Amino acid sequence: MSFASSSVSVLNGSLAWSMGNGGEGRFEILFPMTLGWYEAQPSTQFRVFEHRKELTGLRHEFIVLEFNDDSICRIERMGDPRSRFDALSMDGSVARDIAQCFRSEHTEEAHLHTSEVVSRILLDSSMDLMDVLKICRAIHEAEKTRNYTLRGFNCYFFALTIQVCLIRHLAEWQRFYTPPPWLSEICGSVAMLADELQRQSREQTQQSFALLSSVSSIEELQVDELFKDIEKRLEKLLLDIGDRTKQAISSELWYTELDRIPHQILENGVRLCVLSALYNCLKTFVDESLDREAKFRGAVILNWLSMVADKLFGIDLACITTGKHKKSRPAPCLWKSWRRYILRPMDYRPPTPQIDLDRRQQVEGLTLAQWWAILWLNLPGVISWLLWLFHHILGTWGIPLMTGTSPKPCMEVIDRLEHILRSHRFEDYLDTKKPQIDILLDDLVNKYQEGAAIWDYTPWDNVLGLVKRISSPSTSLPNISFSHRDIPESPKTVFPSETQRQGGGSVVQTITCNSHIISVRDFQEHILSRIELQAKLVERVRLGSALEIQAELGRKMDEVWKLIREDDIGGFSSRLERFAARLGLLRPRRPMRVP
């Protein structure tokens, strides 16, 4: 029962906190981090790590790294014992992420005998403790995951995230990506798409580009040039889509999301092509027009398009159309592609099927304070259930207890834009402060995102419809699925398999388990099953919906994966620089970003 284990784990004798020198004492993982503790370790390289779970009590989970010199490091997340009730809130309490190293002659002090192995992973080449610390840093940097919550970001989440990020790096799915057949068909049909758009009726054109009609007549805006611009942008998109797809695959944590990536990149690219071409067409018209009213209307629509592109895609249309891109911070760098770690034996042990026994042990391990916390937390739900029951009982006798709510009002985007244009004048747009029009446009964009505003005919509908006719919606991402069999119902031991060779390089795809092949995908299935188990456990005590928690944990792990970067945690790139920093001769060049 992970949501209470960490809060009381400081009282658990199995944690065996040994306060000492030379990097053997308990170390709280905080950022920015000084590297004295890290450098005090005689060895930081490891080939084996374990995911372990306590056998009794609240089934606390943690990670154990087995260093090459036979010493070990226990890494786990706990809640702050001084603010246990804060962990019940959505914001949570301060998380205490703890690491403690034990020398080879003192490993019994870690009391690992009180826990069982959930999974054991052996790497063919060594990884470093710094790799794990970078995952911890990403956990601290991701939104919400820095704090400890009983609902989700507890010891379970911490242990699973470290595992899934380490193992995900073994699967270089982007190396096996091959453009799907429908992509080449689209590349050869760009000219046909442009001709099809030009052949459509005047009514269809006005319907698709209603934003242009609100500024001036279709003929005056030179729609033919707009179609040519769309064609050029689509050609450029299709030239770059392979590299974009590989980059997106590299940044994706879960294999279950891979199939949607090519279609998503294509669809978003088409939307952006049409938006930028439309923006460019309107910008040219506004710059050349002598009609004051048309210039005003065009400026408002340009602002609306910019807000839509910024909110939906995080893109500045002005930079795209002019080609003057703003300088931006480099994206967080994932581990370097040349670092390939080889997965060999994996001691995979599924959760015990004795669910009723686990539940009894969990209930018996609750303290009086935890019982009161659970009862207090469930009180609003009990009251809501009683009100619902009284409402239906009294309703059978014709006595309404609660009145029905009216449906949420919804507006049409084009009608709302036209209303904004009619109710304001050109002078209103010259205000040095933020114009009222911008406030209204921003509110309309937010409503469109939330579904409270409907855009019946978006400018990209026709283009996207033609593209979808060519690309089959059922097409999946080829050449990235690996040969594997189903995991047996009760596997006991995972044995090493020979590394597969593809393209002259060592590539990890699978390991064997009692003659069954287990791939990285299979390991992710194991992680996803444990996420589902945790979500159901949380729902059992009414801390939230299992489906919502399961989806949130998966998203947050993916966010952590994207935040892992290669720069040194301490801000120095070499041991010599770190030694100089200790003497006060050098300061960090790249301080770690902390939210």
Tab-separated table of C-alpha atoms in Angstrom, residues 17-429:
chain	number	residue	atom	x	y	z
A	17	TRP	CA	19.955	4.244	8.390
A	18	SER	CA	23.678	4.060	9.110
A	19	MET	CA	25.095	7.499	9.708
A	20	GLY	CA	28.755	7.528	8.790
A	21	ASN	CA	31.492	9.091	6.740
A	22	GLY	CA	32.966	8.342	3.341
A	23	GLY	CA	29.621	8.427	1.553
A	24	GLU	CA	28.088	5.667	3.707
A	25	GLY	CA	25.551	7.818	5.548
A	26	ARG	CA	22.023	8.594	4.485
A	27	PHE	CA	22.008	11.152	1.677
A	28	GLU	CA	18.945	13.181	0.717
A	29	ILE	CA	18.753	13.763	-3.030
A	30	LEU	CA	18.217	17.485	-3.500
A	31	PHE	CA	18.884	19.792	-6.429
A	32	PRO	CA	21.029	21.713	-7.163
A	33	MET	CA	23.319	18.979	-5.902
A	34	THR	CA	26.856	19.105	-4.612
A	35	LEU	CA	28.791	16.044	-5.713
A	36	GLY	CA	30.751	15.375	-2.530
A	37	TRP	CA	28.622	12.337	-1.676
A	38	TYR	CA	28.829	11.006	-5.233
A	39	GLU	CA	32.605	11.354	-5.429
A	40	ALA	CA	33.065	9.797	-1.986
A	41	GLN	CA	31.822	6.472	-3.361
A	42	PRO	CA	34.691	4.074	-4.163
A	43	SER	CA	32.633	2.790	-7.099
A	44	THR	CA	29.745	4.383	-8.975
A	45	GLN	CA	29.494	1.863	-11.825
A	46	PHE	CA	26.854	-0.857	-11.716
A	47	ARG	CA	25.639	-3.644	-13.956
A	48	VAL	CA	22.806	-4.924	-11.775
A	49	PHE	CA	19.859	-3.169	-10.202
A	50	GLU	CA	16.808	-4.542	-8.453
A	51	HIS	CA	13.286	-3.401	-7.811
A	52	ARG	CA	12.389	-4.662	-4.332
A	53	LYS	CA	9.256	-4.685	-2.206
A	54	GLU	CA	8.891	-5.134	1.550
A	55	LEU	CA	7.197	-8.399	2.532
A	56	THR	CA	5.181	-7.020	5.453
A	57	GLY	CA	3.478	-3.855	6.552
A	58	LEU	CA	2.682	-1.347	3.852
A	59	ARG	CA	4.816	-3.010	1.169
A	60	HIS	CA	7.288	-0.150	0.677
A	61	GLU	CA	9.124	-0.309	-2.684
A	62	PHE	CA	12.653	0.827	-3.532
A	63	ILE	CA	15.577	0.392	-5.934
A	64	VAL	CA	18.895	-1.285	-5.100
A	65	LEU	CA	21.979	-0.681	-7.265
A	66	GLU	CA	24.706	-3.324	-7.055
A	67	PHE	CA	28.041	-1.618	-7.762
A	68	ASN	CA	30.927	-3.403	-9.440
A	69	ASP	CA	32.905	-3.542	-6.160
A	70	ASP	CA	30.038	-5.510	-4.506
A	71	SER	CA	28.801	-2.495	-2.533
A	72	ILE	CA	25.148	-1.514	-2.911
A	73	CYS	CA	23.085	1.663	-2.946
A	74	ARG	CA	19.495	1.800	-1.754
A	75	ILE	CA	17.409	4.540	-3.409
A	76	GLU	CA	13.834	5.273	-2.354
A	77	ARG	CA	11.180	7.929	-1.895
A	78	MET	CA	9.521	8.771	1.415
A	79	GLY	CA	7.073	11.366	2.618
A	80	ASP	CA	7.904	13.972	5.213
A	81	PRO	CA	6.841	12.471	8.597
A	82	ARG	CA	6.146	15.988	9.908
A	83	SER	CA	3.458	16.656	7.292
A	84	ARG	CA	1.742	13.337	6.726
A	85	PHE	CA	-1.717	14.820	6.266
A	86	ASP	CA	-0.398	17.135	3.530
A	87	ALA	CA	0.326	14.014	1.485
A	88	LEU	CA	-3.449	13.477	1.238
A	89	SER	CA	-3.862	16.706	-0.734
A	90	MET	CA	-3.416	17.068	-4.485
A	91	ASP	CA	-0.295	19.204	-3.980
A	92	GLY	CA	1.217	16.739	-1.522
A	93	SER	CA	4.060	17.204	0.929
A	94	VAL	CA	7.787	17.592	0.467
A	95	ALA	CA	9.233	14.364	-0.914
A	96	ARG	CA	12.312	12.900	0.725
A	97	ASP	CA	14.237	11.042	-1.948
A	98	ILE	CA	16.937	9.137	-0.092
A	99	ALA	CA	20.061	7.270	-1.198
A	100	GLN	CA	22.282	5.228	1.098
A	101	CYS	CA	25.339	3.215	0.172
A	102	PHE	CA	26.590	0.144	2.008
A	103	ARG	CA	30.070	-1.276	1.559
A	104	SER	CA	30.380	-4.941	0.638
A	105	GLU	CA	31.110	-5.917	4.250
A	106	HIS	CA	28.060	-4.005	5.535
A	107	THR	CA	25.364	-4.980	3.024
A	108	GLU	CA	23.416	-6.866	5.701
A	109	GLU	CA	22.704	-3.490	7.339
A	110	ALA	CA	20.428	-2.673	4.393
A	111	HIS	CA	18.070	-5.430	5.652
A	112	LEU	CA	17.235	-6.601	2.150
A	113	HIS	CA	16.116	-9.942	3.618
A	114	THR	CA	12.851	-8.271	4.680
A	115	SER	CA	11.956	-7.628	1.042
A	116	GLU	CA	11.387	-9.600	-2.138
A	117	VAL	CA	12.690	-8.986	-5.652
A	118	VAL	CA	10.070	-7.730	-8.072
A	119	SER	CA	12.522	-7.523	-10.977
A	120	ARG	CA	16.270	-7.941	-11.344
A	121	ILE	CA	18.100	-6.478	-14.337
A	122	LEU	CA	21.642	-7.295	-15.421
A	123	LEU	CA	23.376	-5.044	-17.962
A	124	ASP	CA	26.138	-6.248	-20.248
A	125	SER	CA	27.995	-2.935	-19.860
A	126	SER	CA	28.167	-0.728	-16.810
A	127	MET	CA	25.972	2.261	-16.108
A	128	ASP	CA	26.789	4.963	-13.612
A	129	LEU	CA	25.094	6.223	-10.483
A	130	MET	CA	25.030	9.597	-12.232
A	131	ASP	CA	22.517	8.181	-14.747
A	132	VAL	CA	20.120	7.404	-11.902
A	133	LEU	CA	20.683	10.830	-10.354
A	134	LYS	CA	19.751	12.436	-13.680
A	135	ILE	CA	16.476	10.538	-13.637
A	136	CYS	CA	15.903	11.779	-10.076
A	137	ARG	CA	16.636	15.295	-11.257
A	138	ALA	CA	14.072	14.956	-14.044
A	139	ILE	CA	11.528	13.718	-11.472
A	140	HIS	CA	12.220	16.835	-9.430
A	141	GLU	CA	11.880	19.031	-12.511
A	142	ALA	CA	8.659	17.564	-13.875
A	143	GLU	CA	5.431	19.250	-12.888
A	144	LYS	CA	3.936	17.879	-9.642
A	145	THR	CA	6.262	14.867	-9.334
A	146	ARG	CA	8.689	16.730	-7.098
A	147	ASN	CA	6.271	16.426	-4.165
A	148	TYR	CA	5.085	13.295	-2.387
A	149	THR	CA	1.403	12.423	-2.711
A	150	LEU	CA	-0.354	9.335	-1.412
A	151	ARG	CA	-2.484	9.466	-4.545
A	152	GLY	CA	0.304	8.898	-7.030
A	153	PHE	CA	3.814	10.278	-6.658
A	154	ASN	CA	4.949	7.974	-3.895
A	155	CYS	CA	7.550	5.227	-3.490
A	156	TYR	CA	5.823	3.106	-6.158
A	157	PHE	CA	6.032	5.891	-8.729
A	158	PHE	CA	9.644	6.676	-7.848
A	159	ALA	CA	10.833	3.064	-8.222
A	160	LEU	CA	8.870	2.426	-11.418
A	161	THR	CA	10.050	5.650	-13.067
A	162	ILE	CA	13.726	4.882	-12.462
A	163	GLN	CA	13.278	1.414	-13.959
A	164	VAL	CA	11.266	2.377	-16.994
A	165	CYS	CA	13.645	5.204	-17.944
A	166	LEU	CA	16.720	2.983	-17.621
A	167	ILE	CA	15.172	0.156	-19.634
A	168	ARG	CA	13.613	2.461	-22.245
A	169	HIS	CA	17.080	3.593	-23.248
A	170	LEU	CA	17.835	0.041	-24.348
A	171	ALA	CA	15.241	0.229	-27.131
A	172	GLU	CA	16.402	2.594	-29.858
A	173	TRP	CA	13.136	2.396	-31.769
A	174	GLN	CA	13.982	5.393	-33.928
A	175	ARG	CA	16.784	3.376	-35.577
A	176	PHE	CA	14.282	0.879	-36.968
A	177	TYR	CA	11.763	3.381	-38.294
A	178	THR	CA	10.937	3.086	-41.991
A	179	PRO	CA	8.559	5.600	-43.628
A	180	PRO	CA	5.145	3.959	-44.143
A	181	PRO	CA	4.006	3.347	-47.753
A	182	TRP	CA	1.254	5.941	-47.597
A	183	LEU	CA	3.827	8.675	-46.975
A	184	SER	CA	5.428	8.203	-50.403
A	185	GLU	CA	1.954	8.237	-51.959
A	186	ILE	CA	1.242	11.588	-50.325
A	187	CYS	CA	4.610	12.962	-51.484
A	188	GLY	CA	3.657	12.171	-55.073
A	189	SER	CA	0.201	13.667	-54.674
A	190	VAL	CA	0.984	17.155	-53.353
A	191	ALA	CA	0.384	18.787	-56.739
A	192	MET	CA	-2.874	16.857	-57.059
A	193	LEU	CA	-3.949	18.127	-53.626
A	194	ALA	CA	-3.324	21.728	-54.685
A	195	ASP	CA	-5.253	21.232	-57.950
A	196	GLU	CA	-8.132	19.650	-56.046
A	197	LEU	CA	-8.304	22.642	-53.714
A	198	GLN	CA	-8.363	25.067	-56.641
A	199	ARG	CA	-11.118	23.092	-58.405
A	200	GLN	CA	-13.449	23.226	-55.443
A	201	SER	CA	-16.468	25.498	-55.724
A	202	ARG	CA	-16.588	29.101	-54.583
A	203	GLU	CA	-18.989	28.080	-51.803
A	204	GLN	CA	-16.537	25.453	-50.520
A	205	THR	CA	-13.694	27.965	-50.625
A	206	GLN	CA	-15.660	30.540	-48.668
A	207	GLN	CA	-16.681	27.871	-46.192
A	208	SER	CA	-13.094	26.680	-45.637
A	209	PHE	CA	-11.563	30.140	-45.547
A	210	ALA	CA	-14.350	32.007	-43.792
A	211	LEU	CA	-11.677	33.982	-41.945
A	212	LEU	CA	-10.650	35.533	-45.276
A	213	SER	CA	-14.246	36.384	-46.122
A	214	SER	CA	-14.571	38.326	-42.872
A	215	VAL	CA	-11.731	40.594	-44.048
A	216	SER	CA	-12.482	41.107	-47.745
A	217	SER	CA	-13.703	39.330	-50.877
A	218	ILE	CA	-12.086	36.064	-51.905
A	219	GLU	CA	-11.040	37.485	-55.301
A	220	GLU	CA	-9.316	40.480	-53.768
A	221	LEU	CA	-7.277	38.272	-51.429
A	222	GLN	CA	-5.690	36.247	-54.274
A	223	VAL	CA	-6.646	32.790	-53.068
A	224	ASP	CA	-4.741	31.176	-55.952
A	225	GLU	CA	-1.503	32.402	-54.401
A	226	LEU	CA	-2.672	30.964	-51.088
A	227	PHE	CA	-3.074	27.502	-52.633
A	228	LYS	CA	0.403	27.684	-54.193
A	229	ASP	CA	1.847	28.655	-50.814
A	230	ILE	CA	0.097	25.695	-49.167
A	231	GLU	CA	1.542	23.384	-51.842
A	232	LYS	CA	5.107	24.638	-51.210
A	233	ARG	CA	4.763	24.275	-47.463
A	234	LEU	CA	3.358	20.754	-47.789
A	235	GLU	CA	6.298	19.736	-49.986
A	236	LYS	CA	8.738	21.035	-47.369
A	237	LEU	CA	6.810	19.278	-44.595
A	238	LEU	CA	6.976	15.932	-46.381
A	239	LEU	CA	10.715	16.299	-46.936
A	240	ASP	CA	11.289	16.776	-43.188
A	241	ILE	CA	8.658	14.413	-41.823
A	242	GLY	CA	11.024	11.430	-41.592
A	243	ASP	CA	13.487	13.249	-39.335
A	244	ARG	CA	10.649	14.724	-37.286
A	245	THR	CA	9.153	11.282	-36.791
A	246	LYS	CA	12.467	9.773	-35.674
A	247	GLN	CA	12.968	12.608	-33.205
A	248	ALA	CA	9.443	12.135	-31.846
A	249	ILE	CA	9.979	8.376	-31.500
A	250	SER	CA	13.237	8.997	-29.635
A	251	SER	CA	11.420	11.314	-27.229
A	252	GLU	CA	8.531	8.906	-26.603
A	253	LEU	CA	8.719	6.676	-23.547
A	254	TRP	CA	5.893	4.204	-24.161
A	255	TYR	CA	5.790	1.770	-27.062
A	256	THR	CA	1.980	1.940	-26.971
A	257	GLU	CA	2.181	5.506	-28.303
A	258	LEU	CA	4.475	4.783	-31.267
A	259	ASP	CA	1.802	3.908	-33.822
A	260	ARG	CA	0.120	7.294	-33.593
A	261	ILE	CA	3.315	9.361	-34.065
A	262	PRO	CA	3.555	9.447	-37.916
A	263	HIS	CA	-0.129	10.322	-38.302
A	264	GLN	CA	-0.006	12.914	-35.537
A	265	ILE	CA	3.063	14.624	-37.003
A	266	LEU	CA	1.485	14.644	-40.461
A	267	GLU	CA	-1.857	16.021	-39.260
A	268	ASN	CA	-0.311	18.714	-37.077
A	269	GLY	CA	2.084	19.583	-39.904
A	270	VAL	CA	-0.807	20.009	-42.355
A	271	ARG	CA	-2.673	22.231	-39.896
A	272	LEU	CA	0.419	24.363	-39.383
A	273	CYS	CA	1.080	24.602	-43.147
A	274	VAL	CA	-2.424	25.911	-43.780
A	275	LEU	CA	-2.314	28.295	-40.812
A	276	SER	CA	1.050	29.766	-41.832
A	277	ALA	CA	-0.007	30.108	-45.492
A	278	LEU	CA	-3.244	31.782	-44.424
A	279	TYR	CA	-1.316	34.091	-42.100
A	280	ASN	CA	1.091	35.009	-44.908
A	281	CYS	CA	-1.779	35.715	-47.318
A	282	LEU	CA	-3.548	37.982	-44.827
A	283	LYS	CA	-0.310	39.714	-43.839
A	284	THR	CA	0.419	40.601	-47.475
A	285	PHE	CA	-3.116	41.924	-47.920
A	286	VAL	CA	-2.993	44.031	-44.741
A	287	ASP	CA	0.368	45.535	-45.710
A	288	GLU	CA	-0.810	46.468	-49.226
A	289	SER	CA	-4.441	47.429	-48.589
A	290	LEU	CA	-5.484	51.079	-48.431
A	291	ASP	CA	-8.867	50.298	-46.892
A	292	ARG	CA	-8.680	51.237	-43.214
A	293	GLU	CA	-11.536	48.950	-42.183
A	294	ALA	CA	-10.059	45.986	-44.068
A	295	LYS	CA	-6.650	46.596	-42.488
A	296	PHE	CA	-8.260	46.630	-39.045
A	297	ARG	CA	-10.193	43.414	-39.676
A	298	GLY	CA	-7.114	41.754	-41.136
A	299	ALA	CA	-4.992	42.721	-38.125
A	300	VAL	CA	-7.546	41.203	-35.739
A	301	ILE	CA	-7.724	37.933	-37.710
A	302	LEU	CA	-3.904	37.804	-37.869
A	303	ASN	CA	-3.805	38.130	-34.111
A	304	TRP	CA	-6.365	35.354	-33.758
A	305	LEU	CA	-4.341	33.025	-36.010
A	306	SER	CA	-1.178	33.769	-34.019
A	307	MET	CA	-2.940	32.916	-30.758
A	308	VAL	CA	-4.320	29.659	-32.187
A	309	ALA	CA	-0.881	28.569	-33.438
A	310	ASP	CA	0.746	29.504	-30.143
A	311	LYS	CA	-1.849	27.735	-27.977
A	312	LEU	CA	-2.233	24.583	-30.071
A	313	PHE	CA	1.292	24.099	-31.414
A	314	GLY	CA	3.543	26.448	-29.425
A	315	ILE	CA	4.583	28.106	-32.719
A	316	ASP	CA	5.101	31.785	-33.516
A	317	LEU	CA	3.521	32.265	-36.960
A	318	ALA	CA	5.275	35.592	-37.467
A	319	CYS	CA	8.649	33.834	-37.182
A	320	ILE	CA	7.638	31.054	-39.584
A	321	THR	CA	6.347	33.350	-42.309
A	322	THR	CA	9.293	35.754	-42.149
A	323	GLY	CA	11.901	33.045	-41.636
A	324	LYS	CA	13.367	34.936	-38.660
A	325	HIS	CA	13.254	32.362	-35.912
A	326	LYS	CA	13.654	33.441	-32.348
A	327	LYS	CA	16.561	32.096	-30.374
A	328	SER	CA	15.271	29.458	-28.022
A	329	ARG	CA	16.763	27.341	-25.319
A	330	PRO	CA	17.985	23.985	-26.569
A	331	ALA	CA	15.621	21.147	-25.841
A	332	PRO	CA	16.543	18.815	-22.996
A	333	CYS	CA	18.988	16.286	-24.378
A	334	LEU	CA	18.280	12.617	-23.880
A	335	TRP	CA	21.122	10.238	-23.247
A	336	LYS	CA	23.608	10.204	-26.122
A	337	SER	CA	22.736	7.690	-28.799
A	338	TRP	CA	26.172	6.102	-28.773
A	339	ARG	CA	25.679	4.950	-25.180
A	340	ARG	CA	24.036	1.567	-25.603
A	341	TYR	CA	23.549	-0.625	-22.587
A	342	ILE	CA	22.908	-4.291	-23.085
A	343	LEU	CA	20.151	-6.009	-21.130
A	344	ARG	CA	20.902	-9.599	-20.225
A	345	PRO	CA	19.410	-11.632	-17.361
A	346	MET	CA	16.266	-10.240	-15.832
A	347	ASP	CA	14.921	-11.890	-12.728
A	348	TYR	CA	11.255	-11.189	-13.343
A	349	ARG	CA	8.824	-12.031	-10.565
A	350	PRO	CA	5.220	-10.968	-10.995
A	351	PRO	CA	3.157	-9.611	-8.104
A	352	THR	CA	1.940	-12.318	-5.742
A	353	PRO	CA	-1.553	-13.534	-6.653
A	354	GLN	CA	-2.577	-13.576	-2.986
A	355	ILE	CA	-4.489	-10.320	-3.283
A	356	ASP	CA	-6.774	-11.030	-0.322
A	357	LEU	CA	-3.773	-11.771	1.891
A	358	ASP	CA	-2.060	-8.572	0.730
A	359	ARG	CA	-5.187	-6.571	1.503
A	360	ARG	CA	-5.433	-8.052	4.999
A	361	GLN	CA	-1.758	-7.265	5.684
A	362	GLN	CA	-2.227	-3.729	4.408
A	363	VAL	CA	-5.248	-3.108	6.610
A	364	GLU	CA	-3.523	-4.554	9.669
A	365	GLY	CA	-0.554	-2.260	9.076
A	366	LEU	CA	-2.606	0.946	9.235
A	367	THR	CA	-2.129	3.158	12.261
A	368	LEU	CA	-4.964	4.944	14.076
A	369	ALA	CA	-3.931	8.272	12.531
A	370	GLN	CA	-4.063	6.734	9.057
A	371	TRP	CA	-7.529	5.306	9.733
A	372	TRP	CA	-8.763	8.769	10.746
A	373	ALA	CA	-7.131	10.275	7.646
A	374	ILE	CA	-8.847	7.765	5.353
A	375	LEU	CA	-12.233	8.284	7.049
A	376	TRP	CA	-11.907	12.077	6.866
A	377	LEU	CA	-10.879	11.909	3.214
A	378	ASN	CA	-13.858	9.709	2.337
A	379	LEU	CA	-16.382	11.862	4.239
A	380	PRO	CA	-17.268	14.106	1.221
A	381	GLY	CA	-17.826	11.003	-0.904
A	382	VAL	CA	-20.121	9.469	1.719
A	383	ILE	CA	-22.130	12.703	1.981
A	384	SER	CA	-22.434	12.900	-1.828
A	385	TRP	CA	-23.625	9.290	-1.956
A	386	LEU	CA	-26.241	9.928	0.760
A	387	LEU	CA	-27.501	13.037	-1.081
A	388	TRP	CA	-27.737	11.050	-4.309
A	389	LEU	CA	-29.688	8.307	-2.480
A	390	PHE	CA	-32.118	10.802	-0.867
A	391	HIS	CA	-32.547	12.567	-4.229
A	392	HIS	CA	-33.704	9.358	-5.933
A	393	ILE	CA	-35.881	8.209	-3.012
A	394	LEU	CA	-37.652	11.564	-2.718
A	395	GLY	CA	-37.820	11.837	-6.515
A	396	THR	CA	-40.036	8.742	-6.651
A	397	TRP	CA	-42.527	10.671	-4.488
A	398	GLY	CA	-42.311	13.771	-6.671
A	399	ILE	CA	-40.185	15.768	-4.242
A	400	PRO	CA	-37.139	17.210	-6.077
A	401	LEU	CA	-34.097	17.499	-3.821
A	402	MET	CA	-31.757	18.912	-6.480
A	403	THR	CA	-32.602	20.802	-9.644
A	404	GLY	CA	-30.980	19.825	-12.914
A	405	THR	CA	-28.167	21.932	-14.309
A	406	SER	CA	-28.526	23.749	-17.597
A	407	PRO	CA	-26.281	22.627	-20.468
A	408	LYS	CA	-22.978	24.441	-20.892
A	409	PRO	CA	-23.389	27.297	-23.392
A	410	CYS	CA	-21.381	26.947	-26.595
A	411	MET	CA	-20.448	29.507	-29.244
A	412	GLU	CA	-19.362	29.332	-32.878
A	413	VAL	CA	-15.874	30.709	-33.518
A	414	ILE	CA	-16.578	32.554	-36.791
A	415	ASP	CA	-19.755	34.156	-35.413
A	416	ARG	CA	-17.907	35.250	-32.279
A	417	LEU	CA	-15.055	36.740	-34.323
A	418	GLU	CA	-17.535	38.631	-36.488
A	419	HIS	CA	-19.240	39.970	-33.360
A	420	ILE	CA	-15.881	41.178	-32.011
A	421	LEU	CA	-15.091	42.904	-35.320
A	422	ARG	CA	-18.485	44.639	-35.478
A	423	SER	CA	-18.394	45.836	-31.862
A	424	HIS	CA	-14.953	47.478	-32.049
A	425	ARG	CA	-13.316	50.164	-34.104
A	426	PHE	CA	-9.841	50.695	-35.495
A	427	GLU	CA	-9.049	53.185	-32.705
A	428	ASP	CA	-9.672	50.497	-30.086
A	429	TYR	CA	-6.714	48.594	-31.471
